[in-house]
Short mmCIF file of C-alpha atoms and ligand atoms in Angstrom, two decimals:
data_model
loop_
_atom_site.label_atom_id
_atom_site.label_comp_id
_atom_site.label_asym_id
_atom_site.label_seq_id
_atom_site.Cartn_x
_atom_site.Cartn_y
_atom_site.Cartn_z
CA UNK A 370 -0.04 0.01 -0.05
CA UNK A 371 0.91 3.44 -0.50
CA UNK A 372 0.10 6.24 1.93
CA UNK A 373 0.78 9.64 1.36
CA UNK A 374 1.56 12.65 4.14
CA UNK A 375 -1.34 14.19 3.14
CA UNK A 376 -3.63 14.04 0.06
CA UNK A 377 -5.11 17.27 -1.52
CA UNK A 378 -7.19 15.17 -4.03
CA UNK A 379 -9.25 13.17 -1.73
CA UNK A 380 -11.36 16.04 0.08
CA UNK A 381 -11.68 18.36 -3.70
CA UNK A 382 -13.17 15.21 -5.32
CA UNK A 383 -15.88 14.57 -2.31
CA UNK A 384 -16.80 17.95 -2.81
CA UNK A 385 -15.50 18.63 -6.72
CA UNK A 386 -18.91 19.99 -8.22
CA UNK A 387 -19.16 22.89 -6.03
CA UNK A 388 -15.51 23.96 -6.00
CA UNK A 389 -15.99 23.62 -10.20
CA UNK A 390 -19.17 25.61 -9.77
CA UNK A 391 -17.50 28.13 -7.44
CA UNK A 392 -14.79 28.97 -10.14
CA UNK A 393 -16.86 29.14 -13.40
CA UNK A 394 -18.87 31.44 -11.49
CA UNK A 395 -15.82 33.35 -10.33
CA UNK A 396 -14.10 33.21 -14.03
CA UNK A 397 -17.63 34.18 -15.78
CA UNK A 398 -18.23 37.42 -13.57
CA UNK A 399 -15.60 39.52 -14.71
CA UNK A 400 -14.51 40.46 -11.06
CA UNK A 401 -10.92 38.92 -9.94
CA UNK A 402 -9.39 40.82 -6.96
CA UNK A 403 -11.43 42.47 -4.02
CA UNK A 404 -14.80 41.30 -5.22
CA UNK A 405 -18.06 39.71 -4.03
CA UNK A 406 -16.25 36.75 -3.28
CA UNK A 407 -13.45 38.11 -0.92
CA UNK A 408 -15.90 40.16 0.96
CA UNK A 409 -18.37 37.66 1.99
CA UNK A 410 -15.75 35.14 2.74
CA UNK A 411 -13.71 37.68 5.02
CA UNK A 412 -17.79 37.63 7.02
CA UNK A 413 -18.32 34.14 7.17
CA UNK A 414 -14.82 33.76 8.05
CA UNK A 415 -15.22 36.50 11.35
CA UNK A 416 -18.57 34.83 12.28
CA UNK A 417 -16.98 30.97 12.12
CA UNK A 418 -14.28 32.23 14.45
CA UNK A 419 -16.18 34.35 16.67
CA UNK A 420 -14.18 37.57 15.77
CA UNK A 421 -15.79 41.07 14.95
CA UNK A 422 -13.77 41.17 11.46
CA UNK A 423 -11.54 39.40 9.25
CA UNK A 424 -9.35 40.72 6.55
CA UNK A 425 -7.96 38.27 3.72
CA UNK A 426 -4.80 38.88 3.04
CA UNK A 427 -2.51 36.99 -0.02
CA UNK A 428 -0.69 34.30 2.49
CA UNK A 429 -0.11 33.51 6.26
CA UNK A 430 3.38 35.63 6.40
CA UNK A 431 1.50 38.56 5.17
CA UNK A 432 -1.09 38.39 7.95
CA UNK A 433 1.82 37.68 10.32
CA UNK A 434 4.22 40.83 9.77
CA UNK A 435 1.43 42.71 8.56
CA UNK A 436 -0.20 42.05 12.11
CA UNK A 437 2.80 43.58 13.65
CA UNK A 438 3.48 46.61 11.43
CA UNK A 439 -0.05 47.58 12.42
CA UNK A 440 0.72 47.23 15.77
CA UNK A 441 3.91 49.48 15.44
CA UNK A 442 6.29 46.74 16.36
CA UNK A 443 9.68 46.60 14.25
CA UNK A 444 13.31 48.12 15.13
CA UNK A 445 14.36 48.13 18.89
CA UNK A 446 11.06 46.05 19.65
CA UNK A 447 11.43 42.30 20.92
CA UNK A 448 8.70 39.46 20.18
CA UNK A 449 8.28 36.66 22.52
CA UNK A 450 7.53 33.41 20.68
CA UNK A 451 7.89 29.76 21.18
CA UNK A 452 11.62 28.34 19.48
CA UNK A 453 9.94 25.35 17.73
CA UNK A 454 7.72 26.66 15.24
CA UNK A 455 7.40 27.35 11.57
CA UNK A 456 10.07 29.62 10.64
CA UNK A 457 7.21 32.05 9.08
CA UNK A 458 6.23 32.77 12.54
CA UNK A 459 9.79 34.61 13.43
CA UNK A 460 9.89 36.33 9.84
CA UNK A 461 6.59 37.73 10.26
CA UNK A 462 8.77 39.52 13.52
CA UNK A 463 11.73 40.06 11.57
CA UNK A 464 10.43 41.53 8.59
CA UNK A 465 9.72 44.47 10.37
CA UNK A 466 13.17 44.40 12.23
CA UNK A 467 11.98 42.91 15.78
CA UNK A 468 13.60 40.60 17.39
CA UNK A 469 12.18 36.87 18.67
CA UNK A 470 12.52 35.91 22.01
CA UNK A 471 12.79 32.06 21.83
CA UNK A 472 11.09 30.62 24.54
CA UNK A 473 10.69 26.98 24.93
CA UNK A 474 7.60 24.33 24.28
CA UNK A 475 5.65 22.90 26.52
CA UNK A 476 4.88 18.86 26.46
CA UNK A 477 1.96 19.70 24.11
CA UNK A 478 4.46 21.48 21.49
CA UNK A 479 2.86 24.72 22.40
CA UNK A 480 5.15 27.67 24.24
CA UNK A 481 5.46 27.18 28.07
CA UNK A 482 3.70 29.78 29.42
CA UNK A 483 5.93 29.27 32.75
CA UNK A 484 8.83 30.21 31.09
CA UNK A 485 7.24 33.75 29.05
CA UNK A 486 7.38 36.24 32.21
CA UNK A 487 11.36 35.89 32.73
CA UNK A 488 12.14 36.97 28.95
CA UNK A 489 10.18 40.06 29.16
CA UNK A 490 12.58 43.49 29.14
CA UNK A 491 11.94 46.73 28.62
CA UNK A 492 12.24 46.14 25.02
CA UNK A 493 9.60 43.35 24.72
CA UNK A 494 6.12 44.71 23.00
CA UNK A 495 4.79 41.28 22.05
CA UNK A 496 3.83 37.74 22.53
CA UNK A 497 3.54 35.74 19.40
CA UNK A 498 1.58 32.51 20.08
CA UNK A 499 1.70 29.72 17.45
CA UNK A 500 -0.87 27.06 17.90
CA UNK A 501 1.32 24.37 16.86
CA UNK A 502 -0.09 21.29 15.15
CA UNK A 503 -3.80 22.64 15.69
CA UNK A 504 -3.82 22.50 19.21
CA UNK A 505 -4.59 25.93 20.97
CA UNK A 506 -2.00 27.08 23.33
CA UNK A 507 -2.91 27.48 27.13
CA UNK A 508 -4.86 30.85 26.72
CA UNK A 509 -5.90 31.81 29.95
CA UNK A 510 -2.49 32.42 31.63
CA UNK A 511 -0.97 33.77 28.32
CA UNK A 512 -3.53 36.28 28.11
CA UNK A 513 -3.50 37.57 31.88
CA UNK A 514 0.74 37.65 31.39
CA UNK A 515 0.14 40.35 28.40
CA UNK A 516 -2.54 41.86 30.22
CA UNK A 517 -0.01 42.40 32.94
CA UNK A 518 2.48 43.53 31.68
CA UNK A 519 1.15 45.79 28.75
CA UNK A 520 2.12 43.56 25.83
CA UNK A 521 0.01 43.06 22.35
CA UNK A 522 -0.82 39.38 21.95
CA UNK A 523 -1.03 37.75 18.17
CA UNK A 524 -2.14 34.91 17.67
CA UNK A 525 -0.68 32.47 14.94
CA UNK A 526 -3.51 30.00 14.06
CA UNK A 527 -1.79 29.35 10.48
CA UNK A 528 -2.65 25.60 11.77
CA UNK A 529 -5.40 26.00 14.54
CA UNK A 530 -8.48 27.08 12.13
CA UNK A 531 -11.31 26.04 15.09
CA UNK A 532 -9.66 24.82 17.86
CA UNK A 533 -10.43 26.00 21.17
CA UNK A 534 -9.21 26.98 24.49
CA UNK A 535 -12.10 27.01 27.34
CA UNK A 536 -14.69 26.73 24.12
CA UNK A 537 -13.68 30.06 22.53
CA UNK A 538 -11.45 29.60 18.91
CA UNK A 539 -7.58 30.23 18.53
CA UNK A 540 -7.46 34.09 17.15
CA UNK A 541 -10.51 35.56 19.63
CA UNK A 542 -8.15 35.69 22.23
CA UNK A 543 -5.29 38.64 21.12
CA UNK A 544 -5.34 41.57 19.72
CA UNK A 545 -4.90 39.90 16.20
CA UNK A 546 -5.18 36.32 15.05
CA UNK A 547 -3.10 35.29 11.62
CA UNK A 548 -4.64 32.84 9.39
CA UNK A 549 -2.97 31.12 6.39
CA UNK A 550 -5.08 29.20 3.87
CA UNK A 551 -1.84 27.57 2.54
CA UNK A 552 -3.63 23.94 0.39
CA UNK A 553 -2.29 21.83 3.17
CA UNK A 554 -3.98 23.76 6.17
CA UNK A 555 -6.95 22.71 7.44
CA UNK A 556 -8.97 25.49 5.59
CA UNK A 557 -6.67 25.61 2.63
CA UNK A 558 -7.18 27.05 -0.60
CA UNK A 559 -5.67 25.81 -4.18
CA UNK A 560 -3.53 28.19 -4.04
CA UNK A 561 -1.78 30.69 -1.20
CA UNK A 562 -4.16 32.87 0.99
CA UNK A 563 -4.18 34.43 4.36
CA UNK A 564 -6.67 36.39 6.69
CA UNK A 565 -5.60 38.08 10.26
CA UNK A 566 -9.10 38.23 12.50
CA UNK A 567 -9.42 41.37 14.91
CA UNK A 568 -12.10 42.29 17.29
CA UNK A 569 -10.57 46.16 16.98
CA UNK A 570 -12.28 48.01 14.20
CA UNK A 571 -8.91 50.38 13.78
CA UNK A 572 -7.00 47.20 13.20
CA UNK A 573 -9.51 45.89 10.47
CA UNK A 574 -9.56 49.17 9.08
CA UNK A 575 -5.64 49.83 8.59
CA UNK A 576 -5.20 46.19 7.41
CA UNK A 577 -7.85 46.74 4.67
CA UNK A 578 -6.37 50.03 3.73
CA UNK A 579 -2.77 48.23 3.59
CA UNK A 580 -2.86 45.53 1.80
CA UNK A 581 -3.83 47.23 -0.81
CA UNK A 582 -0.89 49.38 -1.52
CA UNK A 583 -2.28 52.05 1.22
CA UNK A 584 -5.07 52.85 -0.05
CA UNK A 585 -9.02 53.24 0.74
CA UNK A 586 -9.68 55.27 -2.04
CA UNK A 587 -8.49 54.61 -5.48
CA UNK A 588 -5.46 56.31 -6.09
CA UNK A 589 -5.21 58.09 -3.03
CA UNK A 590 -2.50 56.50 -0.82
CA UNK A 591 -1.81 57.07 2.78
CA UNK A 592 0.70 54.78 4.03
CA UNK A 593 3.55 52.66 1.94
CA UNK A 594 1.29 49.27 1.94
CA UNK A 595 1.78 46.29 0.47
CA UNK A 596 0.21 44.15 -2.21
CA UNK A 597 -1.50 41.35 -0.61
CA UNK A 598 -4.60 40.54 -1.30
CA UNK A 599 -6.67 37.38 -0.83
CA UNK A 600 -8.21 36.86 -4.75
CA UNK A 601 -11.52 36.19 -5.73
CA UNK A 602 -11.25 32.30 -7.23
CA UNK A 603 -9.53 31.24 -3.79
CA UNK A 604 -12.30 33.41 -1.68
CA UNK A 605 -14.48 31.56 -3.87
CA UNK A 606 -13.64 28.22 -3.20
CA UNK A 607 -12.83 29.02 0.35
CA UNK A 608 -16.73 29.58 1.21
CA UNK A 609 -17.26 26.36 -0.17
CA UNK A 610 -14.12 24.67 1.96
CA UNK A 611 -15.61 26.67 4.72
CA UNK A 612 -19.16 25.02 5.08
CA UNK A 613 -17.05 21.53 5.05
CA UNK A 614 -14.92 22.41 7.79
CA UNK A 615 -16.53 21.30 10.58
CA UNK A 616 -16.67 17.39 8.62
CA UNK A 617 -12.94 18.32 7.82
CA UNK A 618 -11.77 18.27 11.54
CA UNK A 619 -14.41 16.03 12.70
CA UNK A 620 -12.04 13.48 10.33
CA UNK A 621 -9.04 14.69 11.35
CA UNK A 622 -10.16 14.01 15.01
CA UNK A 623 -11.58 10.48 14.09
CA UNK A 624 -8.34 9.58 12.62
CA UNK A 625 -6.11 10.86 15.60
CA UNK A 626 -8.42 8.86 17.83
CA UNK A 627 -7.94 5.57 16.03
CA UNK A 628 -3.88 6.25 15.99
CA UNK A 629 -4.05 7.37 19.90
CA UNK A 630 -5.88 4.17 20.74
CA UNK A 631 -4.32 1.73 18.23
CA UNK A 632 -0.96 2.35 18.25
CA UNK A 633 1.44 0.65 21.02
CA UNK A 634 4.59 0.66 20.32
CA UNK A 635 6.84 1.82 23.48
CA UNK A 636 9.46 3.44 21.38
CA UNK A 637 6.83 5.88 20.65
CA UNK A 638 5.45 8.63 22.18
CA UNK A 639 2.29 9.99 21.34
CA UNK A 640 0.66 13.60 21.45
CA UNK A 641 -1.94 14.70 24.04
CA UNK A 642 -4.14 17.16 24.30
CA UNK A 643 -3.91 19.60 27.22
CA UNK A 644 -7.02 19.52 29.34
CA UNK A 645 -9.56 22.65 28.19
CA UNK A 646 -7.41 22.74 25.06
CA UNK A 647 -8.87 21.08 21.90
CA UNK A 648 -6.88 19.95 18.70
CA UNK A 649 -7.96 20.40 14.89
CA UNK A 650 -5.28 17.94 14.37
CA UNK A 651 -3.88 19.75 11.47
CA UNK A 652 -0.61 17.30 12.07
CA UNK A 653 -0.34 14.16 13.97
CA UNK A 654 2.92 13.99 15.55
CA UNK A 655 4.47 11.42 17.41
CA UNK A 656 8.12 11.17 19.12
CA UNK A 657 10.85 8.58 18.40
CA UNK A 658 14.18 9.05 19.76
CA UNK A 659 14.74 6.76 16.63
CA UNK A 660 12.92 8.57 14.74
CA UNK A 661 15.06 9.05 11.56
CA UNK A 662 15.31 4.66 11.24
CA UNK A 663 11.57 4.71 11.86
CA UNK A 664 10.52 7.33 9.14
CA UNK A 665 13.42 5.28 7.02
CA UNK A 666 11.03 1.79 7.69
CA UNK A 667 7.85 3.84 6.98
CA UNK A 668 9.29 4.65 3.82
CA UNK A 669 10.08 1.25 2.88
CA UNK A 670 6.32 0.08 4.04
CA UNK A 671 5.03 2.98 1.43
CA UNK A 672 4.21 4.93 4.44
CA UNK A 673 5.55 9.20 3.90
CA UNK A 674 6.32 11.17 6.62
CA UNK A 675 6.92 14.51 7.12
CA UNK A 676 9.28 16.43 9.87
CA UNK A 677 8.16 19.10 11.41
CA UNK A 678 10.88 21.03 11.73
CA UNK A 679 13.94 19.33 11.09
CA UNK A 680 15.54 22.95 11.83
CA UNK A 681 14.04 25.00 14.68
CA UNK A 682 14.36 28.89 13.83
CA UNK A 683 17.29 29.82 15.91
CA UNK A 684 19.73 27.15 14.30
CA UNK A 685 18.37 28.14 10.66
CA UNK A 686 21.05 29.91 8.25
CA UNK A 687 18.56 32.40 7.60
CA UNK A 688 18.91 33.25 11.58
CA UNK A 689 22.58 32.93 11.37
CA UNK A 690 22.95 36.77 12.61
CA UNK A 691 20.94 36.13 15.92
CA UNK A 692 23.78 34.30 17.07
CA UNK A 693 22.46 31.46 18.53
CA UNK A 694 24.28 27.77 18.88
CA UNK A 695 23.15 24.02 19.31
CA UNK A 696 22.26 23.92 22.82
CA UNK A 697 20.62 26.78 22.91
CA UNK A 698 17.16 25.59 23.15
CA UNK A 699 17.51 22.05 24.37
CA UNK A 700 13.89 21.09 24.56
CA UNK A 701 13.23 22.03 20.82
CA UNK A 702 16.37 20.83 19.57
CA UNK A 703 15.49 17.33 20.58
CA UNK A 704 11.70 18.04 19.10
CA UNK A 705 13.49 18.55 16.23
CA UNK A 706 15.16 15.09 16.53
CA UNK A 707 12.28 13.07 17.39
CA UNK A 708 8.94 14.36 15.90
CA UNK A 709 7.44 12.70 12.58
CA UNK A 710 4.41 13.97 11.46
CA UNK A 711 1.99 10.71 10.47
CA UNK A 712 -0.25 10.57 7.40
CA UNK A 713 -3.93 12.63 8.04
CA UNK A 714 -6.20 13.84 5.46
CA UNK A 715 -10.01 13.83 4.49
CA UNK A 716 -10.91 10.99 2.81
CA UNK A 717 -8.06 8.97 4.35
CA UNK A 718 -9.84 5.24 4.46
CA UNK A 719 -9.73 2.95 6.99
CA UNK A 720 -7.61 0.26 5.51
CA UNK A 721 -4.97 3.07 5.23
CA UNK A 722 -5.42 4.22 8.62
CA UNK A 723 -4.89 0.45 9.92
CA UNK A 724 -1.88 -0.42 7.57
CA UNK A 725 0.04 2.75 9.14
CA UNK A 726 -1.16 1.86 12.72
CA UNK A 727 0.05 -2.16 12.28
CA UNK A 728 3.44 -0.98 10.10
CA UNK A 729 4.20 1.56 13.49
CA UNK A 730 3.49 -1.45 15.76
CA UNK A 731 5.67 -3.77 14.01
CA UNK A 732 8.56 -1.41 14.25
CA UNK A 733 11.40 -2.66 16.53
C1 PLP B 797 2.00 27.86 6.91
C2 PLP B 797 2.41 28.58 8.47
C3 PLP B 797 2.49 30.09 8.36
C4 PLP B 797 2.51 30.45 6.96
O1 PLP B 797 1.67 30.35 6.25
P1 PLP B 797 1.69 30.57 4.47
O2 PLP B 797 0.34 31.03 4.10
O3 PLP B 797 2.47 29.93 4.10
O4 PLP B 797 2.51 32.07 4.10
C5 PLP B 797 3.20 30.51 9.25
N1 PLP B 797 2.74 29.66 10.49
C6 PLP B 797 2.82 28.65 10.56
C7 PLP B 797 2.52 28.37 11.55
C8 PLP B 797 2.22 28.03 9.48
O5 PLP B 797 1.88 26.52 9.73
#
């Protein structure tokens, strides 16, 4: 059996007719950028997440760096972020000239909130929380710290569409929630896309202007902005997918549950979910001291896995200028050596799931 780590074609096939109609209608409408579909998607997405506003942008990375730009966080400022994240989280900070202050993760792969306070200096302006792999971080405590020290709170929800903490969705705890609609995400478009969500009208208004060359009114430009617009075809497709997102999430949960009850191998540590938190299981990430051999063994059995992520940002070439060394963040570095993401995707058959479980249980 051949099993890919992700299969975008399966979900497409389940709802093919709706997607095709949405694209054709958009093509025939004659409006391709910032039209009816973007406006409607923004409303529908804000409503789904439980925020007042959503603004479509061109990618998750754009959502992040524009979020920091709107808040005026840049040169001379510091932002606290977990060390074990996708590098885009960190780039969102550094594109603006701000400095990341890395914090080690907890056992749930999220920011260890006990470690935030001791990092705060007079230059610290914000905390960027990443709801990694689809699980909401410990938001009550993080919100409290941000209030206490008067820090902005930005949430990277690129992997966590619909994840909840205490019944409230990721993206609604802080000043700004940043989403990606990259195709492999749970709410993935058919190309690039992203959004910011917020309850604050000033932020909504500024991002709307900023994403379109800094203009509210055509050819009258208030600030040096960006071209970062969600396009109509992606918005039309996202409107369709949003209607199926609860089913998509549910399917991911069923698969994760099968793995968690079916996988029994002493060499493997299974992922867990924090009390009061939910996961939308964007990834199902196991840990194994013998990870590379396990990945190779699964590959031989036809099962593709992925490592999210092999190089932590502080050790990546891009951030060599921050002068971190191996050993700076031991937990993060250990995770980078041990994590392995198993196949999880909408439309994954029971046979496929059982095959993955069987092969992992046979690993010695
Ligand atoms: C995917 C991702 C991003 C970036 O999103 P793009 O749309 O690819 O730019 C940012 N942060 C995290 C945690 C991600 O997984």
